[in-house]
Amino acid sequence: MAGDEHVIAVDTLTSFIGSIFRHAGVESEEAARIARYLVSANLTGHDSHGVIRTPRYVQQFKDGLVLGGQTISIVAESPTHAVVEGHYGFGQTIAPQAVDLGIAKARKGGLAAIALRHAGHIGRIGDWAERAAEAGLISIHFVNVEKGELVAPYGGVDRRFSTNPVCIGIPTTGSRPMLLLDMATSLVAEGKVLVASNGGKPVPGDALVAPDGSVSGDPTVLYGPLTPGGPRNAGGGEGALRAFGEHKGSGLAFMCEILAGVLTGGGTSGPIPGGKRGQIGNGMLAIYIDPASFAAKDFVAEAHEYAAYVHASRPQHAGERVLVPGEKEAMTRAHRLAHGVPLQAQTWAALCATATSVGAPIP
Ligand code: NAD
């Protein structure tokens, strides 16, 4: 323990989380996969999409809102595209299947678009861009959360979007760092409010908007009154998250709803009459590009040369460095692999409570 943080080695944490899912009734290979991807989010510093999600995932599994052992099915396809049904399987199982289909099609056609609908929560989108990049492909991802509205549009107060991430990954070779933009279109991801509500890093004072239109950094605006370590219900508060970048970020969030919600057939974040209460699904329109099929002579080398040039911009503030997308995550991963993953005391307590509830041993 360090202060109110619990630092836990990566392998111990991964097997603990896998064991929780196994004891909850998830088949062992899938349980291990869910654990690996949740811990991967923690490793990159995105604690909001890491193991903190375990209690919520276990509850959704118990409630039949997310299903184990699912396989994607293809609703429509051509050599360069597919519409894919995720059957509300765990996102950590469904997303890699959809990505692999995109990789296979892009390798043949140079370009492919995969419209995934009804996946369980697919977590950190960077994991899926990294999977494509490892196969040598560029990928562009637009994501929404069906029935998951949390974010007010620019100039509005009522929730109309989910946190709608956009992600772009660029392949790499050898020891060169991955170039990866992976960002929610809300000013902060909902999970960051979740982390703040558990005593973690506070969110900026303008991340949320209260029903009276005033801006706020108080998690109760989203969740309503908080019980320590208790579950957080984003339907409990009267306010909303704010989109990043004023009208421009709000516009990008809007287009994620259209591409990942409407085009995939998964639905927008808005409440849908008759929908199964609490069942939320991720939609993702992903475009895979094989750079070998395009004109750039040596795409990976030129992209990294340009990244080095951006990097070399003189810092605005003495002692700080200019970073390119993905660099912060790579540094955090290296540090946490060596030193362990820090978890807030309340997050650790919630994991232990979930473990106890399913009969999993606590390390
Ligand atoms: P963030 O704000 O921490 O980072 C966004 C991007 O900015 C990253 O690409 C990062 O490399 C880059 N960056 C960070 N600091 C930088 C700096 N100093 N200089 C230059 N670039 C920098 O990320 P976020 O918006 O909070 O998103 C968190 C995670 O939540 C993402 O992994 C996202 O995929 C995930 N998410 C998932 C869902 C879902 O429904 N599955 C919804 C929302 C968000």
Short mmCIF file of C-alpha atoms and ligand atoms in Angstrom, two decimals:
data_model
loop_
_atom_site.label_atom_id
_atom_site.label_comp_id
_atom_site.label_asym_id
_atom_site.label_seq_id
_atom_site.Cartn_x
_atom_site.Cartn_y
_atom_site.Cartn_z
CA MET A 1 0.00 0.00 0.00
CA ALA A 2 1.17 3.56 -0.77
CA GLY A 3 -1.05 6.20 0.90
CA ASP A 4 -4.61 5.43 -0.21
CA GLU A 5 -3.28 3.59 -3.26
CA HIS A 6 -2.89 -0.16 -3.60
CA VAL A 7 -0.06 -1.00 -6.02
CA ILE A 8 -0.38 -4.46 -7.48
CA ALA A 9 1.88 -6.39 -9.87
CA VAL A 10 0.48 -6.83 -13.37
CA ASP A 11 0.43 -10.64 -13.32
CA THR A 12 -1.22 -10.79 -9.87
CA LEU A 13 -3.87 -8.27 -10.93
CA THR A 14 -4.55 -10.07 -14.23
CA SER A 15 -5.01 -13.45 -12.58
CA PHE A 16 -7.16 -11.92 -9.80
CA ILE A 17 -9.53 -10.28 -12.30
CA GLY A 18 -9.61 -13.46 -14.44
CA SER A 19 -10.48 -15.47 -11.35
CA ILE A 20 -13.36 -13.10 -10.46
CA PHE A 21 -14.90 -13.59 -13.91
CA ARG A 22 -14.32 -17.36 -13.78
CA HIS A 23 -15.99 -17.61 -10.39
CA ALA A 24 -18.86 -15.48 -11.73
CA GLY A 25 -19.42 -18.19 -14.36
CA VAL A 26 -17.48 -16.96 -17.39
CA GLU A 27 -15.58 -19.74 -19.24
CA SER A 28 -11.90 -19.62 -18.32
CA GLU A 29 -10.37 -18.56 -21.67
CA GLU A 30 -12.84 -15.70 -21.99
CA ALA A 31 -12.37 -14.70 -18.35
CA ALA A 32 -8.61 -14.46 -18.92
CA ARG A 33 -9.14 -12.41 -22.08
CA ILE A 34 -11.43 -9.91 -20.31
CA ALA A 35 -8.86 -9.58 -17.53
CA ARG A 36 -6.01 -9.05 -20.00
CA TYR A 37 -7.79 -6.20 -21.80
CA LEU A 38 -9.00 -4.52 -18.60
CA VAL A 39 -5.45 -4.60 -17.23
CA SER A 40 -4.16 -3.34 -20.60
CA ALA A 41 -6.27 -0.19 -20.10
CA ASN A 42 -4.72 0.28 -16.63
CA LEU A 43 -1.25 -0.26 -18.10
CA THR A 44 -1.76 2.59 -20.58
CA GLY A 45 -2.98 4.88 -17.77
CA HIS A 46 -6.66 4.67 -18.77
CA ASP A 47 -7.78 3.48 -15.34
CA SER A 48 -11.28 4.59 -16.28
CA HIS A 49 -11.48 1.62 -18.68
CA GLY A 50 -9.50 -0.80 -16.57
CA VAL A 51 -10.26 -3.17 -13.72
CA ILE A 52 -12.51 -0.55 -12.08
CA ARG A 53 -15.14 -1.85 -14.56
CA THR A 54 -15.12 -5.37 -13.07
CA PRO A 55 -17.99 -4.94 -10.56
CA ARG A 56 -20.18 -3.40 -13.28
CA TYR A 57 -19.30 -6.11 -15.85
CA VAL A 58 -19.98 -8.90 -13.33
CA GLN A 59 -23.35 -7.37 -12.44
CA GLN A 60 -24.26 -7.00 -16.12
CA PHE A 61 -23.27 -10.63 -16.73
CA LYS A 62 -25.36 -11.82 -13.77
CA ASP A 63 -28.30 -9.75 -15.05
CA GLY A 64 -27.99 -11.26 -18.54
CA LEU A 65 -27.21 -7.87 -20.07
CA VAL A 66 -23.86 -9.08 -21.43
CA LEU A 67 -23.35 -12.69 -22.52
CA GLY A 68 -20.45 -15.11 -22.39
CA GLY A 69 -19.23 -17.34 -25.25
CA GLN A 70 -20.59 -15.26 -28.12
CA THR A 71 -19.34 -15.20 -31.72
CA ILE A 72 -19.98 -12.44 -34.24
CA SER A 73 -22.34 -13.11 -37.10
CA ILE A 74 -22.24 -11.36 -40.44
CA VAL A 75 -25.39 -9.47 -41.39
CA ALA A 76 -24.17 -8.16 -44.76
CA GLU A 77 -20.84 -8.16 -46.54
CA SER A 78 -18.82 -7.54 -49.67
CA PRO A 79 -15.09 -8.03 -50.26
CA THR A 80 -14.42 -4.61 -48.68
CA HIS A 81 -17.05 -4.28 -45.97
CA ALA A 82 -19.17 -6.13 -43.44
CA VAL A 83 -21.97 -5.40 -41.01
CA VAL A 84 -21.39 -7.49 -37.93
CA GLU A 85 -23.75 -8.45 -35.07
CA GLY A 86 -22.12 -8.75 -31.65
CA HIS A 87 -25.07 -10.41 -29.83
CA TYR A 88 -24.18 -8.44 -26.65
CA GLY A 89 -21.21 -10.72 -26.06
CA PHE A 90 -18.37 -9.43 -23.90
CA GLY A 91 -16.69 -6.63 -25.88
CA GLN A 92 -13.28 -8.17 -25.16
CA THR A 93 -14.40 -11.24 -27.14
CA ILE A 94 -16.50 -9.59 -29.84
CA ALA A 95 -14.22 -6.64 -30.74
CA PRO A 96 -11.12 -8.71 -31.62
CA GLN A 97 -13.26 -10.97 -33.84
CA ALA A 98 -14.60 -7.91 -35.71
CA VAL A 99 -11.10 -6.41 -35.97
CA ASP A 100 -9.69 -9.66 -37.36
CA LEU A 101 -12.39 -9.66 -40.04
CA GLY A 102 -11.37 -6.09 -40.98
CA ILE A 103 -7.70 -7.07 -41.08
CA ALA A 104 -8.41 -10.04 -43.37
CA LYS A 105 -10.51 -7.94 -45.78
CA ALA A 106 -8.06 -4.99 -45.84
CA ARG A 107 -5.15 -7.31 -46.58
CA LYS A 108 -7.01 -8.55 -49.66
CA GLY A 109 -8.62 -5.29 -50.84
CA GLY A 110 -6.29 -2.59 -49.46
CA LEU A 111 -9.22 -1.08 -47.57
CA ALA A 112 -12.14 -2.38 -45.50
CA ALA A 113 -14.95 -0.99 -43.36
CA ILE A 114 -16.52 -3.05 -40.57
CA ALA A 115 -19.73 -1.85 -38.95
CA LEU A 116 -20.05 -3.61 -35.58
CA ARG A 117 -23.26 -3.41 -33.58
CA HIS A 118 -24.51 -4.73 -30.24
CA ALA A 119 -21.12 -5.50 -28.69
CA GLY A 120 -20.81 -5.52 -24.93
CA HIS A 121 -18.57 -2.71 -23.64
CA ILE A 122 -15.44 -2.80 -25.82
CA GLY A 123 -13.38 -0.82 -23.31
CA ARG A 124 -10.27 1.01 -24.44
CA ILE A 125 -10.56 1.48 -28.20
CA GLY A 126 -6.76 1.80 -28.49
CA ASP A 127 -6.54 -1.97 -27.95
CA TRP A 128 -8.36 -2.54 -31.25
CA ALA A 129 -6.25 -0.02 -33.18
CA GLU A 130 -3.14 -1.67 -31.71
CA ARG A 131 -4.37 -5.07 -32.92
CA ALA A 132 -4.74 -3.68 -36.47
CA ALA A 133 -1.40 -1.85 -36.26
CA GLU A 134 0.33 -5.07 -35.21
CA ALA A 135 -1.00 -6.52 -38.49
CA GLY A 136 0.56 -3.55 -40.36
CA LEU A 137 -2.69 -1.64 -40.88
CA ILE A 138 -3.84 1.91 -40.25
CA SER A 139 -7.25 1.96 -38.58
CA ILE A 140 -9.85 4.64 -37.86
CA HIS A 141 -12.60 3.95 -35.33
CA PHE A 142 -15.83 5.83 -34.58
CA VAL A 143 -17.66 4.48 -31.54
CA ASN A 144 -20.94 5.12 -29.73
CA VAL A 145 -22.81 3.55 -26.85
CA GLU A 146 -26.32 2.46 -27.68
CA LYS A 147 -28.74 3.74 -24.99
CA GLY A 148 -25.77 5.24 -23.15
CA GLU A 149 -26.42 8.96 -23.37
CA LEU A 150 -24.33 10.97 -20.93
CA VAL A 151 -23.11 14.04 -22.82
CA ALA A 152 -24.89 17.31 -23.54
CA PRO A 153 -24.50 18.76 -27.05
CA TYR A 154 -22.79 22.15 -27.43
CA GLY A 155 -25.06 24.83 -26.00
CA GLY A 156 -27.42 22.21 -24.47
CA VAL A 157 -28.03 20.79 -21.01
CA ASP A 158 -29.93 17.55 -21.72
CA ARG A 159 -27.94 14.38 -22.51
CA ARG A 160 -27.93 13.50 -26.21
CA PHE A 161 -24.61 11.68 -26.93
CA SER A 162 -22.59 8.95 -25.27
CA THR A 163 -18.89 9.64 -24.68
CA ASN A 164 -18.27 8.50 -28.27
CA PRO A 165 -14.56 7.80 -28.68
CA VAL A 166 -12.62 8.35 -31.88
CA CYS A 167 -9.39 6.44 -32.40
CA ILE A 168 -6.74 6.39 -35.14
CA GLY A 169 -3.82 3.96 -35.05
CA ILE A 170 -0.70 3.98 -37.23
CA PRO A 171 1.45 0.84 -37.57
CA THR A 172 5.03 0.78 -36.50
CA THR A 173 8.12 -1.38 -36.91
CA GLY A 174 10.96 -2.38 -34.60
CA SER A 175 11.33 -0.28 -31.48
CA ARG A 176 9.53 2.79 -32.87
CA PRO A 177 6.62 3.92 -30.68
CA MET A 178 3.06 3.34 -31.78
CA LEU A 179 1.28 6.48 -33.04
CA LEU A 180 -2.19 6.24 -31.57
CA LEU A 181 -4.85 8.86 -31.04
CA ASP A 182 -7.53 7.45 -28.75
CA MET A 183 -9.95 9.91 -27.20
CA ALA A 184 -13.46 10.29 -25.90
CA THR A 185 -15.37 13.20 -27.46
CA SER A 186 -16.59 14.19 -24.00
CA LEU A 187 -14.31 16.54 -22.13
CA VAL A 188 -13.43 13.53 -19.97
CA ALA A 189 -14.45 9.85 -20.35
CA GLU A 190 -17.27 8.78 -17.99
CA GLY A 191 -14.82 6.40 -16.34
CA LYS A 192 -12.71 9.38 -15.30
CA VAL A 193 -15.71 10.71 -13.36
CA LEU A 194 -16.05 7.16 -11.95
CA VAL A 195 -12.39 7.25 -10.85
CA ALA A 196 -12.88 10.74 -9.32
CA SER A 197 -16.01 9.55 -7.48
CA ASN A 198 -13.84 6.80 -5.89
CA GLY A 199 -11.37 9.33 -4.52
CA GLY A 200 -9.07 9.32 -7.56
CA LYS A 201 -7.88 12.22 -9.71
CA PRO A 202 -10.55 14.96 -9.80
CA VAL A 203 -12.03 15.90 -13.19
CA PRO A 204 -11.69 19.50 -14.48
CA GLY A 205 -14.15 22.02 -13.03
CA ASP A 206 -15.88 22.44 -16.41
CA ALA A 207 -16.19 18.73 -17.33
CA LEU A 208 -19.88 18.53 -16.39
CA VAL A 209 -22.95 20.70 -16.81
CA ALA A 210 -25.60 20.90 -14.09
CA PRO A 211 -29.32 21.07 -14.99
CA ASP A 212 -29.30 24.85 -14.38
CA GLY A 213 -26.61 25.26 -17.07
CA SER A 214 -23.70 25.93 -14.69
CA VAL A 215 -20.44 24.03 -15.30
CA SER A 216 -19.09 21.71 -12.59
CA GLY A 217 -16.44 19.11 -11.73
CA ASP A 218 -18.59 17.41 -9.09
CA PRO A 219 -19.27 13.67 -9.85
CA THR A 220 -22.69 13.91 -8.14
CA VAL A 221 -23.87 15.96 -11.13
CA LEU A 222 -23.62 12.67 -13.08
CA TYR A 223 -24.27 10.03 -10.40
CA GLY A 224 -26.42 11.74 -7.77
CA PRO A 225 -25.52 11.12 -4.08
CA LEU A 226 -22.46 8.84 -3.62
CA THR A 227 -21.98 5.92 -1.21
CA PRO A 228 -18.28 5.07 -0.62
CA GLY A 229 -17.31 2.08 -2.82
CA GLY A 230 -20.93 1.65 -3.85
CA PRO A 231 -22.03 1.15 -7.45
CA ARG A 232 -22.27 4.29 -9.58
CA ASN A 233 -25.36 4.76 -11.68
CA ALA A 234 -24.94 7.37 -14.39
CA GLY A 235 -28.72 7.65 -14.48
CA GLY A 236 -28.68 8.84 -10.87
CA GLY A 237 -27.68 12.47 -11.51
CA GLU A 238 -29.59 15.24 -13.22
CA GLY A 239 -26.65 16.74 -15.15
CA ALA A 240 -24.45 15.71 -18.07
CA LEU A 241 -20.86 15.48 -19.24
CA ARG A 242 -19.75 18.21 -21.65
CA ALA A 243 -18.33 17.59 -25.12
CA PHE A 244 -14.66 18.61 -25.60
CA GLY A 245 -13.74 21.47 -27.93
CA GLU A 246 -17.05 23.33 -27.77
CA HIS A 247 -19.02 23.10 -31.08
CA LYS A 248 -16.28 21.12 -32.88
CA GLY A 249 -16.07 18.28 -30.35
CA SER A 250 -19.84 18.26 -30.09
CA GLY A 251 -20.02 17.90 -33.90
CA LEU A 252 -17.58 14.98 -33.82
CA ALA A 253 -19.64 13.29 -31.08
CA PHE A 254 -22.77 13.81 -33.20
CA MET A 255 -21.11 12.13 -36.21
CA CYS A 256 -20.05 9.16 -34.04
CA GLU A 257 -23.75 8.62 -33.28
CA ILE A 258 -24.55 8.68 -36.99
CA LEU A 259 -21.67 6.39 -38.06
CA ALA A 260 -21.41 3.99 -35.10
CA GLY A 261 -25.10 4.08 -34.11
CA VAL A 262 -27.22 4.67 -37.20
CA LEU A 263 -25.01 3.20 -39.97
CA THR A 264 -24.17 0.03 -37.98
CA GLY A 265 -27.85 -0.49 -37.10
CA GLY A 266 -26.95 -0.65 -33.40
CA GLY A 267 -28.85 2.50 -32.52
CA THR A 268 -27.95 5.87 -31.09
CA SER A 269 -27.30 6.69 -27.45
CA GLY A 270 -30.81 8.05 -27.06
CA PRO A 271 -33.42 6.18 -25.02
CA ILE A 272 -35.23 3.72 -27.27
CA PRO A 273 -38.79 2.88 -26.23
CA GLY A 274 -39.11 -0.82 -25.40
CA GLY A 275 -35.32 -1.39 -25.19
CA LYS A 276 -34.13 -3.82 -22.49
CA ARG A 277 -33.46 -1.59 -19.50
CA GLY A 278 -29.79 -1.27 -18.62
CA GLN A 279 -28.60 -3.18 -21.69
CA ILE A 280 -26.08 -1.00 -23.44
CA GLY A 281 -24.04 -1.97 -26.45
CA ASN A 282 -21.09 -0.43 -28.19
CA GLY A 283 -21.32 0.29 -31.91
CA MET A 284 -18.13 0.81 -33.90
CA LEU A 285 -17.54 1.79 -37.50
CA ALA A 286 -13.91 0.89 -38.16
CA ILE A 287 -11.99 1.55 -41.38
CA TYR A 288 -8.83 -0.49 -42.02
CA ILE A 289 -6.24 0.70 -44.52
CA ASP A 290 -3.25 -1.25 -45.80
CA PRO A 291 -0.60 1.46 -46.37
CA ALA A 292 1.15 -0.82 -48.88
CA SER A 293 -1.83 -0.27 -51.23
CA PHE A 294 -1.39 3.53 -51.15
CA ALA A 295 1.14 5.90 -52.69
CA ALA A 296 3.43 6.64 -49.72
CA LYS A 297 6.88 5.16 -50.47
CA ASP A 298 7.75 4.07 -46.94
CA PHE A 299 4.69 4.99 -44.94
CA VAL A 300 5.81 3.84 -41.50
CA ALA A 301 9.24 5.48 -41.73
CA GLU A 302 7.84 8.76 -43.09
CA ALA A 303 5.08 8.87 -40.47
CA HIS A 304 7.66 8.40 -37.71
CA GLU A 305 10.00 11.00 -39.22
CA TYR A 306 7.14 13.45 -39.11
CA ALA A 307 6.34 12.45 -35.51
CA ALA A 308 9.97 13.20 -34.58
CA TYR A 309 9.65 16.64 -36.22
CA VAL A 310 6.46 17.38 -34.21
CA HIS A 311 8.20 16.14 -31.09
CA ALA A 312 11.05 18.59 -31.69
CA SER A 313 8.77 21.64 -31.44
CA ARG A 314 10.13 23.85 -28.65
CA PRO A 315 8.05 23.35 -25.50
CA GLN A 316 5.75 26.17 -24.53
CA HIS A 317 6.60 25.64 -20.85
CA ALA A 318 10.18 25.10 -19.69
CA GLY A 319 10.82 21.55 -18.51
CA GLU A 320 7.85 20.05 -20.42
CA ARG A 321 8.00 17.99 -23.63
CA VAL A 322 5.85 17.95 -26.72
CA LEU A 323 4.27 14.52 -27.06
CA VAL A 324 2.72 12.82 -30.08
CA PRO A 325 -0.51 10.79 -29.75
CA GLY A 326 0.09 7.51 -27.94
CA GLU A 327 3.36 8.53 -26.36
CA LYS A 328 1.96 9.17 -22.89
CA GLU A 329 0.33 5.72 -22.91
CA ALA A 330 3.59 4.05 -24.00
CA MET A 331 5.50 5.72 -21.15
CA THR A 332 2.84 4.76 -18.60
CA ARG A 333 2.83 1.17 -19.86
CA ALA A 334 6.61 0.87 -19.47
CA HIS A 335 6.45 2.29 -15.94
CA ARG A 336 3.52 0.18 -14.75
CA LEU A 337 4.90 -3.03 -16.25
CA ALA A 338 8.00 -2.46 -14.15
CA HIS A 339 6.44 -1.06 -10.97
CA GLY A 340 2.87 -2.38 -10.85
CA VAL A 341 -0.58 -0.87 -11.30
CA PRO A 342 -1.78 1.69 -8.73
CA LEU A 343 -5.43 1.34 -7.72
CA GLN A 344 -7.43 3.71 -5.52
CA ALA A 345 -8.36 2.21 -2.14
CA GLN A 346 -12.08 2.36 -3.05
CA THR A 347 -11.46 0.61 -6.37
CA TRP A 348 -9.52 -2.15 -4.58
CA ALA A 349 -12.28 -2.45 -1.96
CA ALA A 350 -14.93 -2.74 -4.69
CA LEU A 351 -12.88 -5.46 -6.45
CA CYS A 352 -12.52 -7.40 -3.18
CA ALA A 353 -16.25 -7.09 -2.50
CA THR A 354 -17.04 -8.43 -5.98
CA ALA A 355 -14.51 -11.25 -5.53
CA THR A 356 -16.12 -12.20 -2.20
CA SER A 357 -19.60 -12.10 -3.73
CA VAL A 358 -18.61 -14.69 -6.37
CA GLY A 359 -16.34 -16.74 -4.06
CA ALA A 360 -13.01 -15.79 -5.72
CA PRO A 361 -9.92 -15.71 -3.47
CA ILE A 362 -8.34 -12.30 -2.83
CA PRO A 363 -4.54 -12.19 -3.43
P1 NAD B 1 -7.02 11.13 -22.93
O1 NAD B 1 -7.61 12.50 -22.85
O2 NAD B 1 -6.22 10.67 -21.75
O3 NAD B 1 -6.06 11.02 -24.20
C1 NAD B 1 -6.55 11.35 -25.48
C2 NAD B 1 -5.42 11.32 -26.50
O4 NAD B 1 -4.54 12.41 -26.25
C3 NAD B 1 -4.53 10.08 -26.48
O5 NAD B 1 -4.31 9.66 -27.80
C4 NAD B 1 -3.23 10.52 -25.84
O6 NAD B 1 -2.10 9.84 -26.36
C5 NAD B 1 -3.20 11.97 -26.23
N1 NAD B 1 -2.49 12.79 -25.23
C6 NAD B 1 -2.66 12.76 -23.89
N2 NAD B 1 -1.85 13.67 -23.30
C7 NAD B 1 -1.17 14.27 -24.31
C8 NAD B 1 -0.18 15.31 -24.35
N3 NAD B 1 0.27 15.90 -23.24
N4 NAD B 1 0.30 15.70 -25.56
C9 NAD B 1 -0.15 15.11 -26.70
N5 NAD B 1 -1.08 14.12 -26.73
C10 NAD B 1 -1.57 13.72 -25.54
O7 NAD B 1 -8.15 10.03 -23.27
P2 NAD B 1 -9.73 10.08 -22.98
O8 NAD B 1 -10.39 10.97 -23.94
O9 NAD B 1 -9.93 10.33 -21.53
O10 NAD B 1 -10.15 8.56 -23.32
C11 NAD B 1 -9.89 7.53 -22.38
C12 NAD B 1 -10.17 6.15 -22.91
O11 NAD B 1 -11.55 5.89 -22.83
C13 NAD B 1 -9.78 5.85 -24.35
O12 NAD B 1 -8.99 4.68 -24.34
C14 NAD B 1 -11.12 5.58 -25.05
O13 NAD B 1 -11.03 4.62 -26.07
C15 NAD B 1 -11.95 5.08 -23.92
N6 NAD B 1 -13.40 5.23 -24.12
C16 NAD B 1 -14.14 4.14 -24.43
C17 NAD B 1 -15.51 4.25 -24.58
C18 NAD B 1 -16.37 3.05 -24.92
O14 NAD B 1 -17.57 3.21 -25.07
N7 NAD B 1 -15.85 1.87 -25.05
C19 NAD B 1 -16.15 5.49 -24.42
C20 NAD B 1 -15.35 6.59 -24.13
C21 NAD B 1 -13.98 6.46 -23.98
#
